[in-house]
Amino acid sequence: MNKIIQYASTTKHLIFIERLNCSKSLFQLQRLGLALLFLVVSLPNLSAQSATQKSGNPIVDGWYADPEGVILDGKFWVFPTYSAKYREQVFMDAFSSTDMVNWEKHPSVIDTSIIKWAHMAMWAPSIIKKEDQYFLFFSANDIQSKARNGVKNDTLGGIGVAVANRPEGPYKDHLGKPLINQFYNNAQPIDQYVFQDKDLQYYIIYGGWGKCNIGKLNEDFTGLTPFPNGDLVRDVTPKGYVEGPTMFIRNGKYYLMWSEGGWTNGTYKVAYGVSDSVFGPFERQAAILEADESIATGAGHNSVINIPNTDEWYMVYHRRPIPNEDRDHRVTCIDRLYFNEDGSIKSVKMTFEGVRVK
C-alpha cells in the first residue's frame, strides 16, 4: 500500500516537473519569438539609420587644412596639410574611407626623414595614380623669391614628388630634389594640383602669391615638358586668384577653382571660373564658398570628389571653427556641391552634419 502511494506521489512530481519543463520551453520559445519579431521590425529602421548616417564636420579629429579628396581603387582618400607652425609641418597624414563617413587614419605617410631636402612647411599634398604606382606631390620649405630682412633666401625647396606602390605608402623621394624649385611668372611654387586631361596628358597646376601656372608633366613625372615656345609653364591666373587651385571636367567644360582672401583670417573663400580649354582663360564666375558666422569662417583651399558614372559631387575643404584665436586651427570638412542647369555652380552650404554614407 505504501509502495502504491509512493509511486503515485512520485508520478505526480514527475508530471509536475515535466509540465514545468514544458512551461520553461514555451517561455523560452516565446522570448525567442519576441526577439526575432523585434529584430525583423528593427532591421528596416537600422537600415534606414545606416542610410541616413552622416560624416559630421569636421570629418576627422585634429588640425588639418588644404585637403586633397580623391577616389583611389574604389576607396575615398583625403590627404591634408598638418595645420601647425611651419617648423612643425614635417609630416603628412592621410585618411581613407569606404563610405565617406568612417575614416581610418594613416599617420605620417610622408615626412622629412624620407624627403631629405625638406625641412619644414610641407603643404598641400596632391596624389594621382599612374599605372600601378601612386605619385604624391607636395611643397616644402616655403621658399621666397626675395630677401627677407636683408638676408638672401637661398633655401632649396619648392614642389616635390614621392612615389609608392600603395596610397598609404611607404613612399620614397621620386627625384631626390624639387620638381619645381623657383618662381616662374612670380608664382611661388606651392599648392600644386595634378590633373589628367581628356587626352591623357598630365598637368600640374600650382602657385601662390596671387599667381597660377600650368605645366605639362613628362612621362615619368621627373620634369616638365616645354611648350612649343620653350616655356616650362603658362600663366593662367584668373582675376581674384590668391592660391590653392584645383581643376575638373564636367560636360566637356574645364572648371578651375581657387582660394581668395587671406588664409589666416575669415576672408578666405573659394571662387571658380570655366573654360573650353585646360589653358583657359578662366573668367571669374562667382565665390561659392564663404564664411558663415553661424558655422565657421576661413573656408577655402578645396578639392572636389565626383562619384564615378554619376553627377554627384562633393567639396572637400578646410575651415575655421568659431571662436578661433589661432591661425593654425583649421579643420577638414566635406559638403555637397551642386550645379545649376546652365552648368554654373551653386553656393556651397557649410554644415555641421556633413555628408551621408555612400
mmCIF file of N, CA and C in Angstrom, residues 26 40 60 72 78 91 148 152 177 188 195 229 244 248 260 262 273 302 351:
data_model
loop_
_atom_site.group_PDB
_atom_site.id
_atom_site.type_symbol
_atom_site.label_atom_id
_atom_site.label_comp_id
_atom_site.label_asym_id
_atom_site.label_seq_id
_atom_site.Cartn_x
_atom_site.Cartn_y
_atom_site.Cartn_z
ATOM 1 N N LEU A 26 8.298 26.630 -23.368
ATOM 2 C CA LEU A 26 7.332 27.508 -24.024
ATOM 3 C C LEU A 26 7.692 28.971 -23.795
ATOM 4 N N VAL A 40 13.168 41.657 -36.736
ATOM 5 C CA VAL A 40 12.537 41.879 -38.042
ATOM 6 C C VAL A 40 11.998 43.298 -38.144
ATOM 7 N N VAL A 60 37.350 64.412 -39.510
ATOM 8 C CA VAL A 60 38.355 63.736 -38.684
ATOM 9 C C VAL A 60 38.782 64.678 -37.568
ATOM 10 N N LEU A 72 40.584 56.393 -54.952
ATOM 11 C CA LEU A 72 41.651 55.518 -55.430
ATOM 12 C C LEU A 72 41.246 54.071 -55.190
ATOM 13 N N VAL A 78 41.603 61.165 -48.300
ATOM 14 C CA VAL A 78 41.856 62.589 -48.078
ATOM 15 C C VAL A 78 43.302 62.737 -47.616
ATOM 16 N N PHE A 91 55.589 66.436 -41.612
ATOM 17 C CA PHE A 91 54.992 65.155 -41.996
ATOM 18 C C PHE A 91 53.602 65.408 -42.565
ATOM 19 N N ARG A 148 64.603 88.493 -47.182
ATOM 20 C CA ARG A 148 63.815 88.919 -46.031
ATOM 21 C C ARG A 148 64.752 89.536 -45.001
ATOM 22 N N LYS A 152 69.488 87.173 -48.032
ATOM 23 C CA LYS A 152 69.086 86.465 -49.238
ATOM 24 C C LYS A 152 68.589 85.065 -48.888
ATOM 25 N N LYS A 177 65.195 65.731 -55.185
ATOM 26 C CA LYS A 177 65.261 67.191 -55.253
ATOM 27 C C LYS A 177 63.876 67.692 -55.669
ATOM 28 N N GLN A 188 54.805 81.588 -56.487
ATOM 29 C CA GLN A 188 55.535 80.777 -55.525
ATOM 30 C C GLN A 188 55.224 79.302 -55.790
ATOM 31 N N PHE A 195 46.582 66.950 -62.571
ATOM 32 C CA PHE A 195 45.332 66.757 -63.306
ATOM 33 C C PHE A 195 45.612 66.001 -64.600
ATOM 34 N N ASN A 229 57.020 77.213 -77.394
ATOM 35 C CA ASN A 229 57.853 78.422 -77.331
ATOM 36 C C ASN A 229 59.027 78.280 -76.369
ATOM 37 N N GLY A 244 45.874 77.911 -54.012
ATOM 38 C CA GLY A 244 45.037 76.722 -53.847
ATOM 39 C C GLY A 244 44.199 76.320 -55.047
ATOM 40 N N PHE A 248 38.694 70.316 -62.596
ATOM 41 C CA PHE A 248 37.955 69.121 -63.003
ATOM 42 C C PHE A 248 37.202 69.421 -64.289
ATOM 43 N N GLU A 260 40.656 82.764 -52.453
ATOM 44 C CA GLU A 260 40.859 84.208 -52.406
ATOM 45 C C GLU A 260 40.914 84.657 -50.950
ATOM 46 N N GLY A 262 42.646 86.051 -47.323
ATOM 47 C CA GLY A 262 43.798 85.678 -46.516
ATOM 48 C C GLY A 262 43.568 84.390 -45.755
ATOM 49 N N GLY A 273 36.126 79.569 -62.108
ATOM 50 C CA GLY A 273 35.949 80.009 -63.481
ATOM 51 C C GLY A 273 35.788 78.797 -64.378
ATOM 52 N N ASN A 302 40.209 74.065 -51.424
ATOM 53 C CA ASN A 302 39.358 72.886 -51.580
ATOM 54 C C ASN A 302 39.847 71.930 -52.658
ATOM 55 N N THR A 351 27.947 72.817 -43.439
ATOM 56 C CA THR A 351 27.095 72.164 -42.446
ATOM 57 C C THR A 351 27.945 71.576 -41.328
#
